Each structure stands twice: as C-alpha cells, then as structure tokens.
Coordinates of C-alpha atoms and ligand atoms in Angstrom, one line a residue:
X913 CA 0.1 0.3 0.1
X914 CA 1.6 3.4 -0.7
X915 CA 1.7 5.8 1.9
X916 CA 0.1 8.8 0.5
X917 CA 2.0 12.6 1.4
X918 CA -0.2 14.3 4.0
X919 CA -0.8 17.1 1.1
X920 CA -2.7 14.6 -0.7
X921 CA -4.9 13.0 1.6
X922 CA -8.7 13.3 2.2
X923 CA -8.5 15.4 5.0
X924 CA -6.0 18.0 2.6
X925 CA -9.0 17.8 -0.1
X926 CA -11.5 18.9 2.7
X927 CA -9.4 21.6 3.8
X928 CA -9.1 23.1 -0.1
X929 CA -12.3 22.4 -0.4
X930 CA -13.1 24.6 2.3
X931 CA -11.0 27.6 0.8
X932 CA -12.7 27.3 -2.2
X933 CA -14.7 30.6 -3.8
X934 CA -17.0 28.0 -5.6
X935 CA -17.8 26.0 -2.6
X936 CA -21.5 27.2 -2.7
X937 CA -22.1 27.0 -6.1
X938 CA -22.3 23.5 -6.0
X939 CA -25.8 23.6 -4.5
X940 CA -26.8 24.9 -7.8
X941 CA -26.5 21.6 -9.4
X942 CA -28.6 18.3 -8.9
X943 CA -25.9 15.4 -8.3
X944 CA -27.6 12.2 -7.4
X945 CA -26.7 11.6 -3.6
X946 CA -23.5 8.9 -3.5
X947 CA -22.3 10.1 -7.0
X948 CA -19.4 11.9 -8.1
X949 CA -19.9 13.1 -11.4
X950 CA -16.6 13.5 -13.5
X951 CA -18.8 13.6 -17.2
X952 CA -19.7 17.7 -17.0
X953 CA -17.3 17.7 -20.3
X954 CA -19.7 15.2 -22.1
X955 CA -23.0 16.1 -20.3
X956 CA -23.3 18.9 -17.4
X957 CA -25.5 17.8 -14.7
X958 CA -29.0 19.2 -14.0
X959 CA -29.3 23.3 -12.7
X960 CA -31.6 23.0 -9.8
X961 CA -33.2 26.2 -11.4
X962 CA -33.7 24.7 -14.9
X963 CA -37.1 22.7 -14.0
X964 CA -39.0 25.8 -12.7
X965 CA -37.3 27.8 -15.4
X966 CA -39.0 25.4 -17.9
X967 CA -42.6 24.9 -16.2
X968 CA -42.7 28.5 -16.4
X969 CA -42.4 28.4 -19.9
X970 CA -44.4 25.9 -20.9
X971 CA -47.5 26.9 -18.2
X972 CA -47.3 30.5 -18.2
X973 CA -45.7 31.7 -21.4
X974 CA -47.1 28.6 -24.1
X975 CA -49.9 27.6 -22.0
X976 CA -51.0 30.8 -21.1
X977 CA -49.8 33.5 -23.5
X978 CA -49.9 30.9 -26.5
X979 CA -48.5 32.7 -29.7
X980 CA -48.7 36.1 -28.2
X981 CA -45.5 34.7 -26.4
X982 CA -43.2 35.4 -29.2
X983 CA -43.7 38.7 -28.6
X984 CA -44.6 39.5 -24.8
X985 CA -42.2 37.0 -23.4
X986 CA -39.5 38.1 -26.4
X987 CA -38.9 34.4 -27.4
X988 CA -37.7 35.8 -30.8
X989 CA -35.0 37.6 -28.9
X990 CA -34.1 34.8 -26.5
X991 CA -31.1 33.3 -28.7
X992 CA -29.5 36.9 -29.0
X993 CA -30.4 36.9 -24.9
X994 CA -28.3 34.0 -24.1
X995 CA -25.7 34.5 -26.5
X996 CA -24.8 37.8 -25.0
X997 CA -24.7 35.8 -21.5
X998 CA -21.6 33.2 -23.3
X999 CA -20.1 36.2 -24.9
X1000 CA -18.2 37.1 -21.8
X1001 CA -17.2 33.5 -21.3
X1002 CA -15.3 33.5 -24.5
X1003 CA -13.7 37.0 -24.9
X1004 CA -16.4 38.6 -27.2
X1005 CA -18.8 41.3 -27.6
X1006 CA -22.4 40.5 -26.4
X1007 CA -23.9 41.3 -29.8
X1008 CA -21.7 38.6 -31.4
X1009 CA -22.5 35.3 -30.5
X1010 CA -25.5 33.8 -32.3
X1011 CA -27.4 30.3 -30.4
X1012 CA -29.7 28.1 -32.5
X1013 CA -28.5 25.0 -34.2
X1014 CA -26.4 22.1 -33.4
X1015 CA -22.5 22.1 -33.2
X1016 CA -22.1 20.2 -36.6
X1017 CA -25.1 22.2 -38.2
X1018 CA -23.1 25.3 -36.8
X1019 CA -20.0 24.4 -38.2
X1020 CA -21.2 23.5 -41.7
X1021 CA -22.5 27.0 -41.8
X1022 CA -19.8 28.8 -40.3
X1023 CA -17.4 26.5 -42.6
X1024 CA -18.9 27.4 -46.0
X1025 CA -19.1 30.7 -44.8
X1026 CA -15.5 31.2 -43.9
X1027 CA -14.2 29.7 -47.4
X1028 CA -17.1 32.1 -49.2
X1029 CA -14.6 34.9 -47.7
X1030 CA -11.6 33.4 -49.3
X1031 CA -12.7 32.3 -52.9
X1032 CA -9.7 32.1 -54.4
X1033 CA -8.6 29.5 -51.9
X1034 CA -9.0 26.3 -52.3
X1035 CA -7.8 24.1 -49.0
X1036 CA -9.6 23.5 -45.6
X1037 CA -7.3 22.5 -42.8
X1038 CA -8.1 20.0 -40.1
X1039 CA -6.3 17.9 -37.3
X1040 CA -6.9 14.1 -37.5
X1041 CA -7.3 13.9 -34.1
X1042 CA -10.1 16.4 -34.1
X1043 CA -13.7 15.3 -32.8
X1044 CA -15.5 13.2 -35.7
X1045 CA -18.2 15.8 -36.6
X1046 CA -15.7 18.5 -37.3
X1047 CA -13.7 16.4 -39.7
X1048 CA -17.2 15.3 -41.1
X1049 CA -18.4 18.3 -41.7
X1050 CA -15.3 19.9 -43.0
X1051 CA -15.2 16.7 -45.9
X1052 CA -19.0 17.4 -47.1
X1053 CA -18.3 21.2 -47.0
X1054 CA -15.1 20.6 -49.3
X1055 CA -16.9 18.2 -51.5
X1056 CA -19.8 20.9 -51.7
X1057 CA -17.6 23.4 -52.5
X1058 CA -15.1 21.5 -54.6
X1059 CA -12.2 21.9 -52.3
X1060 CA -9.8 20.0 -50.8
X1061 CA -9.5 18.8 -47.3
X1062 CA -5.8 18.9 -45.7
X1063 CA -5.0 16.9 -42.1
X1064 CA -2.5 18.8 -40.1
X1065 CA -0.3 17.2 -37.5
X1066 CA -1.5 18.7 -34.5
X1067 CA 1.7 19.2 -32.6
X1068 CA 2.5 21.6 -35.6
X1069 CA -0.6 22.7 -37.7
X1070 CA 1.5 26.0 -38.5
X1071 CA 3.3 23.5 -41.1
X1072 CA 0.5 22.3 -43.3
X1073 CA -0.8 26.3 -44.0
X1074 CA 0.1 27.9 -47.2
X1075 CA -1.5 30.6 -49.5
X1076 CA -4.0 27.7 -51.0
X1077 CA -5.6 27.5 -47.6
X1078 CA -9.1 29.2 -46.6
X1079 CA -10.0 28.2 -43.5
X1080 CA -7.9 26.0 -40.5
X1081 CA -10.4 24.8 -38.4
X1082 CA -9.3 23.3 -35.2
X1083 CA -10.8 22.3 -32.1
X1084 CA -9.4 24.1 -29.0
X1085 CA -9.3 21.6 -26.4
X1086 CA -8.8 18.2 -27.5
X1087 CA -11.7 15.4 -26.6
X1088 CA -9.8 12.7 -26.5
X1089 CA -6.7 13.9 -24.4
X1090 CA -7.6 17.3 -23.3
X1091 CA -4.6 19.0 -24.9
X1092 CA -5.4 22.2 -25.6
X1093 CA -4.0 24.0 -28.6
X1094 CA -1.7 27.9 -28.4
X1095 CA -5.3 29.8 -29.6
X1096 CA -3.6 33.5 -30.8
X1097 CA -0.4 31.5 -31.7
X1098 CA -2.2 29.1 -34.4
X1099 CA -4.6 31.9 -35.4
X1100 CA -1.2 34.0 -36.0
X1101 CA 0.2 31.7 -38.3
X1102 CA -3.4 31.4 -40.2
X1103 CA -3.5 35.2 -40.6
X1104 CA 0.4 35.1 -42.0
X1105 CA -0.6 33.2 -45.2
X1106 CA -3.8 34.8 -45.3
X1107 CA -5.8 31.8 -44.4
X1108 CA -8.9 32.5 -41.7
X1109 CA -9.1 30.5 -37.9
X1110 CA -11.8 29.4 -36.6
X1111 CA -12.2 27.3 -32.9
X1112 CA -13.9 24.7 -32.1
X1113 CA -14.8 25.3 -28.1
X1114 CA -16.8 22.7 -27.2
X1115 CA -14.5 21.6 -24.5
X1116 CA -13.3 25.1 -23.7
X1117 CA -16.5 27.0 -23.2
X1118 CA -17.4 27.3 -19.2
X1119 CA -14.0 25.3 -18.3
X1120 CA -11.0 27.5 -19.7
X1121 CA -10.8 31.3 -20.1
X1122 CA -11.0 31.7 -24.2
X1123 CA -10.3 35.0 -26.0
X1124 CA -11.3 35.0 -29.2
X1125 CA -10.7 38.7 -29.6
X1126 CA -7.5 39.1 -27.9
X1127 CA -6.5 35.8 -30.4
X1128 CA -7.6 37.8 -32.9
X1129 CA -9.8 34.7 -34.1
X1130 CA -11.8 34.8 -36.8
X1131 CA -15.0 32.6 -36.2
X1132 CA -15.6 29.9 -33.8
X1133 CA -18.5 27.8 -32.5
X1134 CA -19.3 25.5 -29.6
X1135 CA -21.8 23.2 -27.9
X1136 CA -23.5 24.3 -24.7
X1137 CA -24.8 21.1 -23.1
X1138 CA -21.1 20.3 -21.7
X1139 CA -19.5 22.8 -18.7
X1140 CA -22.2 25.3 -19.4
X1141 CA -24.9 22.7 -18.4
X1142 CA -27.6 23.6 -20.9
X1143 CA -28.7 20.1 -21.1
X1144 CA -29.3 16.9 -23.9
X1145 CA -29.4 18.5 -27.5
X1146 CA -28.9 22.0 -25.7
X1147 CA -28.2 24.4 -29.3
X1148 CA -24.5 25.6 -30.4
X1149 CA -23.3 29.2 -30.4
X1150 CA -21.3 30.4 -32.9
X1151 CA -19.3 33.7 -32.9
X1152 CA -17.9 35.6 -36.2
X1153 CA -15.6 38.3 -35.9
X1154 CA -16.8 41.8 -36.1
X1155 CA -14.8 42.2 -39.1
X1156 CA -16.2 39.4 -41.1
X1157 CA -19.9 39.9 -40.1
X1158 CA -20.8 42.3 -42.9
X1159 CA -19.6 40.0 -45.8
X1160 CA -20.6 36.6 -44.3
X1161 CA -22.3 34.3 -46.6
X1162 CA -24.1 31.3 -44.9
X1163 CA -25.8 28.4 -46.7
X1164 CA -29.1 27.9 -45.0
X1165 CA -30.5 31.1 -45.9
X1166 CA -33.7 30.7 -44.0
X1167 CA -36.4 33.4 -42.9
X1168 CA -35.0 33.9 -39.2
X1169 CA -31.9 35.1 -40.9
X1170 CA -33.7 37.9 -43.3
X1171 CA -33.1 41.7 -42.1
X1172 CA -37.3 41.3 -41.9
X1173 CA -38.9 38.2 -41.6
X1174 CA -42.4 39.0 -41.3
X1175 CA -42.4 41.5 -44.1
X1176 CA -42.5 38.0 -46.2
X1177 CA -40.4 39.4 -49.0
X1178 CA -39.7 37.1 -52.1
X1179 CA -35.9 38.1 -51.7
X1180 CA -33.7 37.2 -49.5
X1181 CA -31.9 39.7 -47.6
X1182 CA -29.8 38.9 -44.6
X1183 CA -29.9 41.0 -41.7
X1184 CA -26.9 42.6 -40.2
X1185 CA -24.8 41.0 -37.9
X1186 CA -24.2 37.3 -36.5
X1187 CA -28.2 37.2 -36.8
X1188 CA -27.8 35.9 -40.2
X1189 CA -26.2 32.3 -39.4
X1190 CA -30.1 31.9 -38.3
X1191 CA -32.3 29.9 -40.1
X1192 CA -35.4 28.8 -38.9
X1193 CA -37.4 29.1 -35.9
X1194 CA -35.5 29.2 -32.6
X1195 CA -35.6 26.3 -30.1
X1196 CA -37.8 28.2 -27.1
X1197 CA -38.0 25.2 -24.8
X1198 CA -34.4 24.4 -25.2
X1199 CA -33.1 27.9 -25.1
X1200 CA -35.0 28.7 -22.0
X1201 CA -33.1 25.9 -20.2
X1202 CA -29.9 27.2 -21.2
X1203 CA -30.9 30.5 -20.1
X1204 CA -31.6 29.4 -16.8
X1205 CA -28.1 27.2 -16.8
X1206 CA -25.8 30.0 -17.3
X1207 CA -27.1 31.6 -14.1
X1208 CA -24.3 29.3 -12.9
X1209 CA -21.6 31.6 -14.5
X1210 CA -23.2 34.9 -12.8
X1211 CA -20.7 36.9 -10.7
X1212 CA -17.8 35.0 -11.1
X1213 CA -14.8 35.1 -13.1
X1214 CA -13.4 32.7 -16.0
X1215 CA -9.2 32.8 -14.3
X1216 CA -11.5 31.9 -10.9
X1217 CA -12.7 29.2 -12.5
X1218 CA -9.6 28.5 -14.2
X1219 CA -7.6 28.2 -10.7
X1220 CA -10.6 26.0 -9.3
X1221 CA -9.9 23.2 -12.4
X1222 CA -6.5 23.7 -12.6
X1223 CA -6.3 22.7 -9.3
X1224 CA -8.7 19.5 -9.6
X1225 CA -6.9 18.3 -12.3
X1226 CA -3.3 18.6 -10.4
X1227 CA -4.6 17.0 -7.9
X1228 CA -6.3 13.9 -9.5
X1229 CA -2.7 13.5 -11.8
X1230 CA -0.5 13.7 -8.8
X1231 CA -3.5 11.2 -6.9
X1232 CA -2.8 9.0 -10.2
X1233 CA 0.9 9.6 -10.4
X1234 CA 1.6 8.5 -6.5
X1235 CA -1.2 5.1 -6.6
X1236 CA -1.8 4.1 -10.5
X1237 CA 1.7 5.4 -12.1
X1238 CA 2.5 1.9 -13.0
X1239 CA -0.9 1.0 -14.2
X1240 CA -2.3 4.0 -15.7
X1241 CA -0.9 6.4 -18.3
X1242 CA -1.7 10.1 -17.9
X1243 CA -2.1 11.5 -21.4
X1244 CA -3.3 14.5 -20.4
X1245 CA -0.4 17.4 -21.2
X1246 CA 0.8 18.5 -17.7
X1247 CA 1.8 21.8 -18.4
X1248 CA -1.0 24.0 -17.7
X1249 CA -0.7 26.1 -20.7
X1250 CA -1.5 22.8 -22.8
X1251 CA -4.4 21.5 -20.6
X1252 CA -8.2 21.8 -20.6
X1253 CA -10.6 21.0 -17.5
X1254 CA -10.2 17.0 -18.1
X1255 CA -8.0 14.2 -17.7
X1256 CA -7.5 11.4 -19.6
X1257 CA -6.0 8.0 -18.8
X1258 CA -4.7 5.3 -21.7
X1259 CA -5.4 1.4 -20.7
X1260 CA -6.2 -1.6 -22.5
X1261 CA -9.3 -2.5 -20.8
X1262 CA -10.1 1.7 -20.6
X1263 CA -13.9 0.9 -21.1
X1264 CA -13.8 -2.0 -18.3
X1265 CA -12.1 0.5 -16.3
X1266 CA -15.2 3.3 -16.8
X1267 CA -18.1 1.1 -16.2
X1268 CA -16.4 -0.4 -13.2
X1269 CA -16.0 2.8 -12.0
X1270 CA -19.7 3.6 -12.7
X1271 CA -20.8 0.8 -10.9
X1272 CA -19.3 2.6 -7.9
X1273 CA -21.0 5.4 -8.1
X1274 CA -17.9 7.1 -10.6
X1275 CA -18.9 9.0 -13.7
X1276 CA -16.6 9.1 -16.5
X1277 CA -16.3 7.8 -19.9
X1278 CA -14.9 6.0 -22.6
X1279 CA -13.5 7.3 -26.0
X1280 CA -12.3 4.5 -28.6
X1281 CA -9.6 3.0 -29.1
X1282 CA -8.5 2.9 -25.2
X1283 CA -8.9 6.3 -23.3
X1284 CA -10.6 6.3 -19.7
X1285 CA -11.9 10.4 -19.6
X1286 CA -12.5 12.5 -16.4
X1287 CA -13.8 16.2 -16.8
X1288 CA -13.2 18.1 -13.9
X1289 CA -16.2 21.0 -14.0
X1290 CA -15.2 23.3 -11.0
X1291 CA -18.7 24.7 -10.7
X1292 CA -19.7 21.5 -9.0
X1293 CA -16.7 18.7 -8.5
X1294 CA -14.9 18.9 -5.6
X1295 CA -11.3 17.9 -4.4
X1296 CA -13.0 15.4 -2.1
X1297 CA -14.5 14.0 -5.1
X1298 CA -11.2 13.6 -7.0
X1299 CA -9.8 11.9 -4.0
X1300 CA -12.8 9.5 -3.7
X1301 CA -13.0 9.1 -7.3
X1302 CA -9.2 8.2 -7.3
X1303 CA -9.9 5.7 -4.1
X1304 CA -12.5 3.6 -6.8
X1305 CA -10.0 3.4 -9.3
X1306 CA -7.5 2.0 -7.3
X1307 CA -9.9 -0.6 -5.9
X1308 CA -11.5 -1.3 -9.8
X1309 CA -7.3 -1.9 -10.9
X1310 CA -6.2 -3.6 -7.7
X1311 CA -9.4 -5.9 -8.3
X1312 CA -9.0 -6.3 -11.8
X1313 CA -12.8 -5.5 -12.1
X1314 CA -12.4 -4.0 -15.4
X1315 CA -12.1 -7.4 -16.8
X1316 CA -15.6 -8.5 -16.0
X1317 CA -17.2 -10.6 -18.8
X1318 CA -20.4 -8.1 -18.9
X1319 CA -17.8 -5.0 -20.2
X1320 CA -16.9 -7.3 -23.5
X1321 CA -19.8 -5.8 -25.1
X1322 CA -20.1 -1.7 -25.2
X1323 CA -23.1 0.3 -24.9
X1324 CA -24.4 2.4 -27.6
X1325 CA -23.0 5.2 -26.1
X1326 CA -19.8 5.1 -24.1
Ligands
PLP2602 C1 -14.9 19.6 -30.2 C2 -16.8 18.6 -30.6 N1 -17.6 19.0 -31.6 C3 -18.8 18.6 -31.5 C4 -19.3 17.8 -30.7 C5 -20.4 17.4 -31.3 O1 -21.6 18.5 -31.8 P1 -23.3 18.2 -31.7 O2 -23.2 19.1 -30.9 O3 -23.4 18.7 -33.2 O4 -23.4 16.9 -31.6 C6 -18.8 17.3 -29.7 C7 -19.1 16.8 -28.9 O5 -19.0 15.9 -28.0 C8 -17.1 17.9 -29.5 O6 -16.5 17.3 -28.7

C-alpha cells in the first residue's frame, strides 16, 4: 500500500474545498447522492433552477400566452439574449454570438461562410485527432464547394499552412486527450498566410478562459450541453469576428436570418451581424433551459474557474501518479498552458475501467480506442470527489474489476 503524503490525503482535500471560492455553487446543481460526477465535460448536470424555469415557459408562456409569447415573452430575441450571456465567457462582445442549431450544423454554416470569404483559395485544414463531426463536416463542405481537405499535424498545425488555405478549423481542447492549442499563436500563423482560423470551443467554454478577441480569431463554434450545463441537445453557439460579419454568406438562408422576416419578402436579404446565421424558428424550450443554466456563471470570473479547474486536475494527476503510476498512463499534458479541464488515462481495458467505476458511483466516460476520460467541471466537482474517485479507481485496478465479462460488449453511448 502506497503511503500518501499528507498534502494529498482526504483531509487535505477537504481543506482545499473549504477554501474554494466556488464551494457554495455546487448546490446549484442536482448531482444524485453518492455519485461522483466526472462527466460534465460530456453532459453537464441538471441546474436546480431549470425545472422551474421550464415550467414557467411551458405553462406560463406557452400555455397561457400562446403565440403572443413570441412578443410578450420576447421568445423572438431569446437566442440573442442567451448569446450575450455566453459572450463574456469566450472573450466576445455581447452582440456577436448567435445560438440556435447543433454544433455540427453550426460548423457547416460557418465553414461554408468562411470559405466564401476566401473564394480564391482551395484548401480547408483540420487535424486528424479532431472530434469526428468536425472532420466529417469539413469533408462535406469541401465536397460541396469543390475544395480539398488537408490534415495537419496537431503538434505543428502551422506546417500545413500555405497560400492555398482558406480556413484552418481546430478544436481548441482535444476531446480525447484534453490537450489545448495555443489559440493566439495558431491564429497568427493562419493570418500570416492569409487564411482564416476557426475554433471549436466545445471543450473550452465554461471551463477554460477563452479570449477570441484577444487571439484575433475569425470564427468560433461551441456546444452548450457540456460545461455550460444546458441539457441534452441544447443548442450550440457561433461567433464571428465583427470584421467578417457584413460579408458573411452562410448556406442555409432561412427566414429567421432575414433582415425583415415578417415582411415576407420574395428575396432573401440577410440581417446585419451574426443574426444572419439563423435559419429557422429558434428552439425556445431548449434555449430557456440554457438561459437558466447560465445563472451558474453569474458573478464569477473565468480566471477563478480556471484556478479551481487546474487545482482539481493537478490533484487528480498527482493522486494517479502516486497510486497508479505504473498501471495507468496520463495522456493529458501536465503543462497548464496546454491542458483543458479534463484528464485522460490510457489503458488497454479503458472501457471496462470506466464501467466498473460507474458501478461504484464514479461517472466518467470512454473514448475509443483506449481512453478513460474524467472531466473536472469546477462549478460542482470538489477535491474530495477527486480523492474518492481515485480511491475507487485503485480498487477497480487492484481487483481487476475492469475485466468483468459483461464489459466485453459496449453500450451504444460510451
Ligand atoms: C469538439 C466537439 N465538436 C462537436 C461535438 C458535437 O457536435 P453536436 O453538438 O453537433 O453533436 C462534440 C461533442 O462532444 C465535440 O466534442
């Protein structure tokens, strides 16, 4: 049995939690008793305020106000209002964030629009370890527009850039490893060859400070069901740098992106600003839940959240090193500047490891081929959670629980 140094034991974890400026926020979320939830990087937990808010929208606004609620409850501007609340989390101005479709559909629209901003160029650059949808959509856009897809080395994306490149689209924090790109540096390299840089912020928003304006980025997209806790399938957002908005030409030119939708004109005329990314009727129920979820970020800076997140991931890595260093490989960068808010462990039986942990009440997830992922959403995860999770992980590994025959067949969602 490894003797833990006193600064890593459970009492030390409790002291760190007591000192955390985020301690009271945990109560904003519904995390079932006995569960250590380390999957907020995949699906955030239910914010306690969401059911009442949804009930109010369902019974009060829809049930009582009926169609008038588009005006009286301002449903028509709900996407804009929610976008303005996401903006400070990503270094954007309040009017520059659009919310409405899935991440994949949003990526399609912004990628086409970005390539149309560089009509004389033929290449879209993505990286092979990106989240699959980003690569699939980029390939679809390339086929549609008659462009080529070029894979870059994630260790050196700039090496793939030349003056044929219209757009480089990267995931800021890697979904599998938790590694983070230097956004400003890669963006500068793209601009040096005249290309645009787009960032997928799914694993960044609400977990690490993002400064799209400071990095001089061109476009960004991100989901809202992970660290923003917007609920399963909550709509994604898009950001477009103000300098590109007037020329932005997206492919799904629906009436909600029109300058005057209720004039019912024959010709499409896009509205000013990022609102032109809208296509159809906004998902009011989902947006309302997301709006309630964003209350969790009120009055707290991303820097404070980042400090808490790094403290949690450092602690998890230190415990794994001390107790399981010979059994599990930490594949997430140890360098703070290159780490998001998750820690990934590699093991041949990673799926079984995750399933055995779930049976013990510690929820992480598995990503093919051999990665066990643990997310440390600083709004509700504590250091004692981390301690308890590693305690269970030690038992799972020592008892070989990961090799149970039931884990030979994977669930549809892993
Ligand atoms: C980086 C990244 N992009 C996109 C998505 C998913 O896209 P969608 O919201 O369309 O399902 C995910 C989901 O986990 C993701 O991690």
